XYZ file of C-alpha atoms in Angstrom:
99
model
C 19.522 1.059 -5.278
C 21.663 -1.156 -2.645
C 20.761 -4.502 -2.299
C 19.766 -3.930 1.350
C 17.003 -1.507 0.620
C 16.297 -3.470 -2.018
C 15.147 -6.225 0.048
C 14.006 -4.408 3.025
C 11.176 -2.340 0.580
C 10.641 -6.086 -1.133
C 10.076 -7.642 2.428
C 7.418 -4.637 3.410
C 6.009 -4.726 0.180
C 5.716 -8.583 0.521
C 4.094 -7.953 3.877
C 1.530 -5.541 2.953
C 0.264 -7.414 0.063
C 0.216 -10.865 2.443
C -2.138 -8.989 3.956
C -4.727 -8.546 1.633
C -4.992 -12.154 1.353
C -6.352 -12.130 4.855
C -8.605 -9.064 4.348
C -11.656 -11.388 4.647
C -11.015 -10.456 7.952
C -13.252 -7.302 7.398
C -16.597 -8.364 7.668
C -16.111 -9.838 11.645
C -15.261 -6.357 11.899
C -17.317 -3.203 13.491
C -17.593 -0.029 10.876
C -15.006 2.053 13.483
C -12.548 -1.191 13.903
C -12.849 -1.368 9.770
C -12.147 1.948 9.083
C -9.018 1.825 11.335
C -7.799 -1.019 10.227
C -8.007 -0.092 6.403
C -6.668 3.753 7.513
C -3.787 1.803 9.168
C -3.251 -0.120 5.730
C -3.035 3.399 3.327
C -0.500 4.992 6.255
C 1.943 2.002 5.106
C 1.006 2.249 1.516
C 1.649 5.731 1.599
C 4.871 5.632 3.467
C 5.958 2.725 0.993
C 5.324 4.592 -2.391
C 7.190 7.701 -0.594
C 9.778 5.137 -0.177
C 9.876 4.037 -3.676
C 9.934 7.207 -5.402
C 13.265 7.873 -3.424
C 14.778 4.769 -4.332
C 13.111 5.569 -8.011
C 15.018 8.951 -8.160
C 18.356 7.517 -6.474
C 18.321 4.646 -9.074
C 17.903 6.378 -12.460
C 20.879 4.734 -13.410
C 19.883 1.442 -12.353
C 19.794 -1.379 -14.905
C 16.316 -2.086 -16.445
C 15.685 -5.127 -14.733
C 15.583 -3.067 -11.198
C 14.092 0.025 -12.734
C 11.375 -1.987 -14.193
C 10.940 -3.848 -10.759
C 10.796 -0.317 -9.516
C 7.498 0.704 -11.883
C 5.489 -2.716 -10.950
C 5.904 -1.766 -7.178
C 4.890 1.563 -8.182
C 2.064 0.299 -10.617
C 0.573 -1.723 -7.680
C 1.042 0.652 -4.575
C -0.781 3.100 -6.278
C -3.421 0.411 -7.260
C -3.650 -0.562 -3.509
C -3.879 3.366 -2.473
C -6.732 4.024 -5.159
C -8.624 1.314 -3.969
C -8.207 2.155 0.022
C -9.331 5.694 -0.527
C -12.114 4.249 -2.417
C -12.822 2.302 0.368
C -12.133 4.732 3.391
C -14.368 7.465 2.049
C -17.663 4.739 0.921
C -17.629 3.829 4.490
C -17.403 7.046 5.591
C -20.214 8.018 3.282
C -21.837 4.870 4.983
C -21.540 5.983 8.534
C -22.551 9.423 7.620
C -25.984 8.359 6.784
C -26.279 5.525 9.170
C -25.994 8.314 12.453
């Protein structure tokens, strides 16, 4: 892993977990606004993890301290996508029975 990508995927991941500090956001929110904005959220997460697993794969010969950088990302990008698909398909669910 360079140490450019290194710190471009550290700065995204940085920015997407800023973020959920300022979720509160969600309840000023309409149900359509909410589910965009949370669909919006897994696109990046997604795109992120695809990221990481590259940089996993290119870096197998990494030294431990990146490679176990490498598995926290990992660890909590797939937290964050578990929880948003959660999320996405409740309030689906929700609109579903509200129409």
């Amino acid at each position: 892993m360079t140490q450019r990508s290194t710190e471009k995927l550290e700065y995204t991941l940085a920015t997407l977990w800023q973020e959920t500090g300022q979720a509160h956001f969600l309840h000023a929110l309409s149900m359509p606004e909410m589910l965009a904005a949370l669909e919006k959220r897994r696109d990046l997460a997604e795109h992120l993890l695809a990221q990481l697993n590259r940089e996993a794969m290119s870096s197998q010969y990494a030294d431990p301290a990146s490679l176990l950088m490498l598995d926290h990302y990992h660890t909590m990008l797939d937290a964050e996508l578990n929880w948003l698909q959660r999320t996405i398909q409740k309030l689906h669910a929700h609109m579903l029975i509200q129409e």
